[in-house]
mmCIF file of C-alpha atoms in Angstrom:
data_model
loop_
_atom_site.group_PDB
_atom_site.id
_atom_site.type_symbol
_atom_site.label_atom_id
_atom_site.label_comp_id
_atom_site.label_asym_id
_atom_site.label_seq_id
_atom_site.Cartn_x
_atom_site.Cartn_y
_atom_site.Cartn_z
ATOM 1 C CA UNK A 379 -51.844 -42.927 2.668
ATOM 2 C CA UNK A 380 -51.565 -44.217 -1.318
ATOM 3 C CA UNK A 381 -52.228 -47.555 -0.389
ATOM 4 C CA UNK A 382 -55.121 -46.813 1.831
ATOM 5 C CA UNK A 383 -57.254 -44.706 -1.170
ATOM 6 C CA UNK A 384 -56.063 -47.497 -3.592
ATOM 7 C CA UNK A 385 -57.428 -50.270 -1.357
ATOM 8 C CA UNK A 386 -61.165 -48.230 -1.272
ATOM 9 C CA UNK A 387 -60.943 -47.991 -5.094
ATOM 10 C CA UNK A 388 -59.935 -51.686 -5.101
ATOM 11 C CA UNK A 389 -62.991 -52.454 -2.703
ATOM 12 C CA UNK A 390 -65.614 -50.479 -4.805
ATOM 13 C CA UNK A 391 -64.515 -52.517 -8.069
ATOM 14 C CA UNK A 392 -64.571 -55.339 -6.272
ATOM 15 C CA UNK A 393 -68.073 -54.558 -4.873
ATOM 16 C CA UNK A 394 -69.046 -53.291 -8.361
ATOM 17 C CA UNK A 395 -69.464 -50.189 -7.079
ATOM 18 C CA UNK A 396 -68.341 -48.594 -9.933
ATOM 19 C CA UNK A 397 -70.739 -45.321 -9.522
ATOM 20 C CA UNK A 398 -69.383 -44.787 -6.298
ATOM 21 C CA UNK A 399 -65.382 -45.771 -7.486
ATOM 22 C CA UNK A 400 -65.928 -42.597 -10.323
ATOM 23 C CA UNK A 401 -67.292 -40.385 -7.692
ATOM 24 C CA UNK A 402 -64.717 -41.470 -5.492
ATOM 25 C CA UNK A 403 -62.138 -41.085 -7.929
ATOM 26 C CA UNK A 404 -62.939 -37.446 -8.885
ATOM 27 C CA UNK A 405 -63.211 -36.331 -5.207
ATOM 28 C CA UNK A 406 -59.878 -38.115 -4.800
ATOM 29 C CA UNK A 407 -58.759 -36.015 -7.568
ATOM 30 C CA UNK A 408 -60.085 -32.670 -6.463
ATOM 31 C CA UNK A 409 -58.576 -33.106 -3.393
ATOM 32 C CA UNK A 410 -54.727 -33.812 -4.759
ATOM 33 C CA UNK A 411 -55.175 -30.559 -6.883
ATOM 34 C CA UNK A 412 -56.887 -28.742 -3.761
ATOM 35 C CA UNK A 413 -53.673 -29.982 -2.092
ATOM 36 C CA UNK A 414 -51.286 -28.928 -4.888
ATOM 37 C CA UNK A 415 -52.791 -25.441 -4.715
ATOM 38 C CA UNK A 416 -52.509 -24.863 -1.127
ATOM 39 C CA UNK A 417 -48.641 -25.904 -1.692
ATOM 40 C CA UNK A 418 -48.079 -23.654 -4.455
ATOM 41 C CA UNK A 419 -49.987 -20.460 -2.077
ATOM 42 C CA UNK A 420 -47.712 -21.734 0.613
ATOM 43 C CA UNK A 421 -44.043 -21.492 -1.623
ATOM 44 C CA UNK A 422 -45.676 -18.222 -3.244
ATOM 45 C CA UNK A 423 -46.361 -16.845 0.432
ATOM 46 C CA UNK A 424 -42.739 -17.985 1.164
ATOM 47 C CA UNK A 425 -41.097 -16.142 -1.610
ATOM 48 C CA UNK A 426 -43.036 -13.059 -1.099
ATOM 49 C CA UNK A 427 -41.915 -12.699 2.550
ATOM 50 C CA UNK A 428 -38.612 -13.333 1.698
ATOM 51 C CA UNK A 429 -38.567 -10.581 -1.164
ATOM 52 C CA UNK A 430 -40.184 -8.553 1.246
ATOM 53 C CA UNK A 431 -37.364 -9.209 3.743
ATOM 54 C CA UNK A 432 -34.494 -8.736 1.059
ATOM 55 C CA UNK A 433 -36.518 -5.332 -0.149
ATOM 56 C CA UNK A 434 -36.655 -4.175 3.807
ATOM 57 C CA UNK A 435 -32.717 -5.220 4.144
ATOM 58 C CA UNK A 436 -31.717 -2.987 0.674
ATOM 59 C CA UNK A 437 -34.046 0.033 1.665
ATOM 60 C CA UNK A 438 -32.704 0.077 4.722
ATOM 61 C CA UNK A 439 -29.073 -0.262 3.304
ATOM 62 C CA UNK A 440 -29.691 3.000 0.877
ATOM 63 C CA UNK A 441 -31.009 4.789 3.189
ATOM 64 C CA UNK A 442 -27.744 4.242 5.590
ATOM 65 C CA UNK A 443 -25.700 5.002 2.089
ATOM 66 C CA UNK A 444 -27.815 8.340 2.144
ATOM 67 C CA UNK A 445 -27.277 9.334 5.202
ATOM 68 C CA UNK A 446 -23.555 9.277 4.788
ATOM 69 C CA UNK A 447 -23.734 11.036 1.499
ATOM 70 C CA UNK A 448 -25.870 13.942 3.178
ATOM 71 C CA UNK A 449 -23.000 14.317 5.887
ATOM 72 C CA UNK A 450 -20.172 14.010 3.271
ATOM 73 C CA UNK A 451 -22.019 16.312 0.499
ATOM 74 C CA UNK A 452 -22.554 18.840 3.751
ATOM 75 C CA UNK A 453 -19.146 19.374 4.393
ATOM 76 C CA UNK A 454 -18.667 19.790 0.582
ATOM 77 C CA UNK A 455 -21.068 22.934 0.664
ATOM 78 C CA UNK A 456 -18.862 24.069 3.966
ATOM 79 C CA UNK A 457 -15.312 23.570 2.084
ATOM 80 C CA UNK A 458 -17.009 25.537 -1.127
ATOM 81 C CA UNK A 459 -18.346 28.238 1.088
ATOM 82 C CA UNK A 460 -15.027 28.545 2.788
ATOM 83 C CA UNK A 461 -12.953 28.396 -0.744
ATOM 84 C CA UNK A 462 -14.996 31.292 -1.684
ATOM 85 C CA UNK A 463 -15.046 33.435 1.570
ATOM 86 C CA UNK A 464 -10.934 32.855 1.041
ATOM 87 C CA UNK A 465 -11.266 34.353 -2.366
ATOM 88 C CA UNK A 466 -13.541 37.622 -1.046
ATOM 89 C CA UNK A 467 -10.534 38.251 1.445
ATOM 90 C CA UNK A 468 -8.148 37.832 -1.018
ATOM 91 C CA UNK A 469 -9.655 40.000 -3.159
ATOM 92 C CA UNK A 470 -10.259 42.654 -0.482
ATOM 93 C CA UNK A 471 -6.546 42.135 0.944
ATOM 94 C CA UNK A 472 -5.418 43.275 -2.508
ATOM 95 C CA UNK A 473 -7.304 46.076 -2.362
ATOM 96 C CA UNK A 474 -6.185 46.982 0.935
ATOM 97 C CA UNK A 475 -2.759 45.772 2.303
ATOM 98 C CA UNK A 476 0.592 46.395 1.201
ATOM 99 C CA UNK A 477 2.828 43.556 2.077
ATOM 100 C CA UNK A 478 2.206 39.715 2.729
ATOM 101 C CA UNK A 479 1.968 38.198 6.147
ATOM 102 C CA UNK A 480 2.175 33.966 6.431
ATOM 103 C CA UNK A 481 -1.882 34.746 6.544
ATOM 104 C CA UNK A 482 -2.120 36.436 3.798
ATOM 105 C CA UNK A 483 -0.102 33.500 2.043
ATOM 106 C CA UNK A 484 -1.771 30.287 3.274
ATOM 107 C CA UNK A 485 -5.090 32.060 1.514
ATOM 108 C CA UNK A 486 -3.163 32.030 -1.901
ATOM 109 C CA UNK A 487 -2.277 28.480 -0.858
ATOM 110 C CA UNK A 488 -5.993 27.670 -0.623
ATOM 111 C CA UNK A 489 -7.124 29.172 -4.102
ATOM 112 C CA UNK A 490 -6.319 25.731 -5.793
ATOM 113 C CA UNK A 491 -8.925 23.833 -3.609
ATOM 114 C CA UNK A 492 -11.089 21.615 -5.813
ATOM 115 C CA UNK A 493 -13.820 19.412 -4.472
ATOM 116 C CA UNK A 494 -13.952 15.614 -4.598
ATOM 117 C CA UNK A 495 -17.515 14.344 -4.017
ATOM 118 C CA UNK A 496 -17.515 10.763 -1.855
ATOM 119 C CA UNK A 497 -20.686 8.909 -2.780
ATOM 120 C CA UNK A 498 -21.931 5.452 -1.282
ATOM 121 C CA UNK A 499 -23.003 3.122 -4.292
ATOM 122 C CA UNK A 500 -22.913 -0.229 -2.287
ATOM 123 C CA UNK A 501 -26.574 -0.310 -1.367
ATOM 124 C CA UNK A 502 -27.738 0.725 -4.985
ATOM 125 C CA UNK A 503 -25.222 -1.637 -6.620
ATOM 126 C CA UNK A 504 -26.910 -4.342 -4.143
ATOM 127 C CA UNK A 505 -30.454 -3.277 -5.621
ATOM 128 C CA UNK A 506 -29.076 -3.214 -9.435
ATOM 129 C CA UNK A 507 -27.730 -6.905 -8.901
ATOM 130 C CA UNK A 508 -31.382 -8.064 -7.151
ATOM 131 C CA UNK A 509 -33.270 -6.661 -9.177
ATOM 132 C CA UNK A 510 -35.430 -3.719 -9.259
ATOM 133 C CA UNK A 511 -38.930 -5.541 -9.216
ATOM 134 C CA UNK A 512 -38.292 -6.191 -5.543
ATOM 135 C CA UNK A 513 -39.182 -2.367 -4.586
ATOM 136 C CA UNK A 514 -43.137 -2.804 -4.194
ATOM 137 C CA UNK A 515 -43.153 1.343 -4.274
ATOM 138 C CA UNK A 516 -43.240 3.023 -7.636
ATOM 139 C CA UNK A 517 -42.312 5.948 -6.218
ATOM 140 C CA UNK A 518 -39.652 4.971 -4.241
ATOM 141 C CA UNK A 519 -38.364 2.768 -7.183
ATOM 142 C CA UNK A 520 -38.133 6.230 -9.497
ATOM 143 C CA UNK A 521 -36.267 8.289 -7.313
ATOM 144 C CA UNK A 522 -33.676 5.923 -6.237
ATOM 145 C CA UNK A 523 -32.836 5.206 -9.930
ATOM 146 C CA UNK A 524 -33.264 9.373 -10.720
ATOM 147 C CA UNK A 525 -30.833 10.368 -7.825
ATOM 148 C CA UNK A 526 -28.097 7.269 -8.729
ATOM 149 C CA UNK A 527 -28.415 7.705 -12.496
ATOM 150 C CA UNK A 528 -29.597 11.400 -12.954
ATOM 151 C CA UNK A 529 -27.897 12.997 -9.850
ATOM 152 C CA UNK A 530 -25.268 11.424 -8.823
ATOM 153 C CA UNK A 531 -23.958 10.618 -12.175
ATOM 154 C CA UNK A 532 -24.154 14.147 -13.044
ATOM 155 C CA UNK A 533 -22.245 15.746 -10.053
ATOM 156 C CA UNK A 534 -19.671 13.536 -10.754
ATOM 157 C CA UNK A 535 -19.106 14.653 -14.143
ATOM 158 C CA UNK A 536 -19.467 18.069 -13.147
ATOM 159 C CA UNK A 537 -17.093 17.119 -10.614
ATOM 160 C CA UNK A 538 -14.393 15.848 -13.426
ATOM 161 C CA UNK A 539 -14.949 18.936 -15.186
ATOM 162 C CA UNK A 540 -14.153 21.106 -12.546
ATOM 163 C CA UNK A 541 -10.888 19.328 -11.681
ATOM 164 C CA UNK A 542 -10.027 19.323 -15.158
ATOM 165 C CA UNK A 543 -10.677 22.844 -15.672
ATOM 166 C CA UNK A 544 -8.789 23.434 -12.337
ATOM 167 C CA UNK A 545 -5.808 21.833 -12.764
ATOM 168 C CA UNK A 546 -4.894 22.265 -16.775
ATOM 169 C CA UNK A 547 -6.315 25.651 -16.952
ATOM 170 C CA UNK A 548 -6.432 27.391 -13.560
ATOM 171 C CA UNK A 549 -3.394 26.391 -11.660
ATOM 172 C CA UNK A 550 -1.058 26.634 -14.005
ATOM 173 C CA UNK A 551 -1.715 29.882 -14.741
ATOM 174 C CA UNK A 552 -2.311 31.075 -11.136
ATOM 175 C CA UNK A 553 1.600 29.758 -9.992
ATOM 176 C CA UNK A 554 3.440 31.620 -12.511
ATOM 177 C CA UNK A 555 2.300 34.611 -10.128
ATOM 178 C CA UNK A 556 3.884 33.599 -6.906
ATOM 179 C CA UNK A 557 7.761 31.578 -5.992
ATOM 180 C CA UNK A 558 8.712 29.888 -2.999
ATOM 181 C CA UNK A 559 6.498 27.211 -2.887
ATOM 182 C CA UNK A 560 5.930 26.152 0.939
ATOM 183 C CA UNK A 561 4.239 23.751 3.201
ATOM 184 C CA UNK A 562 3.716 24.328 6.732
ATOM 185 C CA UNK A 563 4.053 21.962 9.161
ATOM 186 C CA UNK A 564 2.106 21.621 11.888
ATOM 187 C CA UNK A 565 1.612 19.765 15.249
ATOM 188 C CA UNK A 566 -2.060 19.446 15.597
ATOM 189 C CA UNK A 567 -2.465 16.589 13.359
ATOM 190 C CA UNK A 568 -4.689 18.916 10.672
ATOM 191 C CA UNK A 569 -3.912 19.147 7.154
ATOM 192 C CA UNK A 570 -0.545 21.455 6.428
ATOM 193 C CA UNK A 571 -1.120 24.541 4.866
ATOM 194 C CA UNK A 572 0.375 25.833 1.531
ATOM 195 C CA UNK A 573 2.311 28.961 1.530
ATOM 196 C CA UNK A 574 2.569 31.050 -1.618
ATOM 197 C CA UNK A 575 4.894 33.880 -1.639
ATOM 198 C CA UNK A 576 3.672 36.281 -4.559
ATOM 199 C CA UNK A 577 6.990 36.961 -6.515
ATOM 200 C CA UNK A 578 5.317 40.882 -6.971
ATOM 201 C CA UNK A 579 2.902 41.330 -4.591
ATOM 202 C CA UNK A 580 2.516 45.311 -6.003
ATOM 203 C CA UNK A 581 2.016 44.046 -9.380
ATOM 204 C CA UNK A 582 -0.298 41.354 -8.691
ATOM 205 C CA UNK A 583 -2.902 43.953 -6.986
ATOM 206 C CA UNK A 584 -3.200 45.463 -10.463
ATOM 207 C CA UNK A 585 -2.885 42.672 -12.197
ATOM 208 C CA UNK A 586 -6.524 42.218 -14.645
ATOM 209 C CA UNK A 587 -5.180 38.133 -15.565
ATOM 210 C CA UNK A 588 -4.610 37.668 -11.984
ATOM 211 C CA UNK A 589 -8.000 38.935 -10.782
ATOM 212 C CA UNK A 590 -9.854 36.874 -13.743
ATOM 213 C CA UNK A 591 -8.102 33.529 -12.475
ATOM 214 C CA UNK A 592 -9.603 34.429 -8.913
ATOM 215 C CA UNK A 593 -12.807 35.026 -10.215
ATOM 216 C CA UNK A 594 -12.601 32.208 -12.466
ATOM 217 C CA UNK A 595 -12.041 30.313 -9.441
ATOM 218 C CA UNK A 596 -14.733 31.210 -7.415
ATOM 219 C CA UNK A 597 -17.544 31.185 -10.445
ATOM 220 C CA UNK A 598 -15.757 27.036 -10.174
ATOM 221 C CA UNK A 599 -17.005 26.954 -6.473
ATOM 222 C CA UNK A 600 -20.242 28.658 -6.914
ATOM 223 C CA UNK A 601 -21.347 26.081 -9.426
ATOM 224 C CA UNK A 602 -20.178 23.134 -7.217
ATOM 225 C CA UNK A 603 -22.784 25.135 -4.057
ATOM 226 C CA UNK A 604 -25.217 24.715 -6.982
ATOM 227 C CA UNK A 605 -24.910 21.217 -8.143
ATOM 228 C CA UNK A 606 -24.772 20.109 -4.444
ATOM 229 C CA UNK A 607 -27.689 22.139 -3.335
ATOM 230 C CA UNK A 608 -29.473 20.042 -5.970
ATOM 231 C CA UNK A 609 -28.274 16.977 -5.374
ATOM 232 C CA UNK A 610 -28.676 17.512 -1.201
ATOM 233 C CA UNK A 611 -32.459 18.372 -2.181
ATOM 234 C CA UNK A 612 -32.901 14.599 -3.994
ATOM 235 C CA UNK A 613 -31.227 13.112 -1.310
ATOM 236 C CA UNK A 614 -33.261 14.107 1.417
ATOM 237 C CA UNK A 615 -36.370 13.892 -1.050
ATOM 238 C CA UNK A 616 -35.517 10.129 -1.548
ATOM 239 C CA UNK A 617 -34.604 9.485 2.413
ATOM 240 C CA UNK A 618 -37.993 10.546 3.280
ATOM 241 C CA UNK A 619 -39.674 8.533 0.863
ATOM 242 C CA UNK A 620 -37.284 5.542 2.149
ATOM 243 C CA UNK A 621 -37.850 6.267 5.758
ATOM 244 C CA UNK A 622 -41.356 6.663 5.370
ATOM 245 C CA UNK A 623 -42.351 3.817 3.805
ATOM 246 C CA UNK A 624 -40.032 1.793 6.144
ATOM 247 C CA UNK A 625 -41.615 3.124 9.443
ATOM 248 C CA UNK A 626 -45.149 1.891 7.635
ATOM 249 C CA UNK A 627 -44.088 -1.734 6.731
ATOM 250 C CA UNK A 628 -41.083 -2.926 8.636
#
């Protein structure tokens, strides 16, 4: 194709033509930057359907991630409910009963109970390391990086605390009430229970410290139904967004 253009400029030199070899020349030029153009639009079309691909593919991975951490977070709010229904019975059994059935002692055994939050990170992680200019969606952008950096990073800590407060400050306290320390096998394949055998179970229905750690306890578990009401909220906020957006591109 080169040789064929340079032979009509040679043939309008050699005719003298030289009118004809500039107009020839500039047409010949228009068209290799016409051509160089339509190249370029075809590698920019290229990249932008593969970055829409990769942001379809990460959107779709978060949201996955999400739907896990709903589930997960879910049966967080169950366990917290149930820590705290333990502690009203508790609380009403000392009011009420005078001596301590294996019942009665598997709910002391579940006082301890603190939380652990499981959290997908994989598909934000994936995002972080592509960058976060592939997200075409300003608001989907801002609350993906407000629930992983705001939320999630905040439950966690609150998580730490908790466990921290539990363990160095809570339980220690709370076993100096009871002896015997037991676990009770089972059969059905379920988590064994914990048996604590109050070493005086009179005493530890009047007890004001005792009460206080069981309260303390339960104030622990009524700011975790809190944080994770909160966090639950953003989830589903950001899923929708995701979901949304996803059903109107993909």
């Amino acid at each position: 194709m080169l040789k064929f253009f340079r032979k009509i400029r040679q043939d309008l030199l050699s005719e003298g033509k030289t009118k004809k070899y500039l107009q020839y020349a500039i047409g010949e030029i228009i068209l290799v930057v016409i051509g160089i153009l339509i190249a370029l639009q075809i590698n920019n079309w290229n990249e932008n359907r593969k970055d829409d691909q990769m942001e379809i593919e990460v959107l779709r991975e978060i949201a996955e991630n999400l739907e896990e951490d709903i589930l997960s977070l879910e049966n967080d709010v169950y366990l917290n409910q149930g820590a705290i229904k333990n502690i009203h019975i508790l609380e009403n059994a000392l009011e009420n009963v005078e001596t301590v059935p294996d019942s009665l002692k598997r709910r002391f055994g579940l006082v301890t109970f603190s939380a652990t939050y499981t959290l997908k990170w994989s598909g934000y992680k994936n995002l972080s390391n592509i960058g976060f200019h592939i997200l075409a969606n300003d608001s989907i952008r801002e609350s993906i990086t407000n629930l992983y950096e705001t939320y999630y990073s905040f439950i966690k800590e609150r998580e730490t605390s908790a466990k921290k407060t539990t363990y160095e400050y809570v339980i220690p306290r709370y076993l100096e009430y009871f002896e015997d320390l037991k676990t009770e096998r089972n059969t059905s394949g379920s988590i064994p229970s914990k048996l604590y055998s109050p070493k005086d179970f009179i005493a530890l229905k009047n007890d004001p410290e005792f009460l206080r750690l069981l309260h303390y306890s339960e104030q622990i578990k009524e700011d975790n139904l809190y944080d994770l009401g909160l966090t639950l909220d953003q989830i589903k906020n950001t899923k929708t967004l995701i979901d949304t957006y996803l059903e109107r591109i993909d």
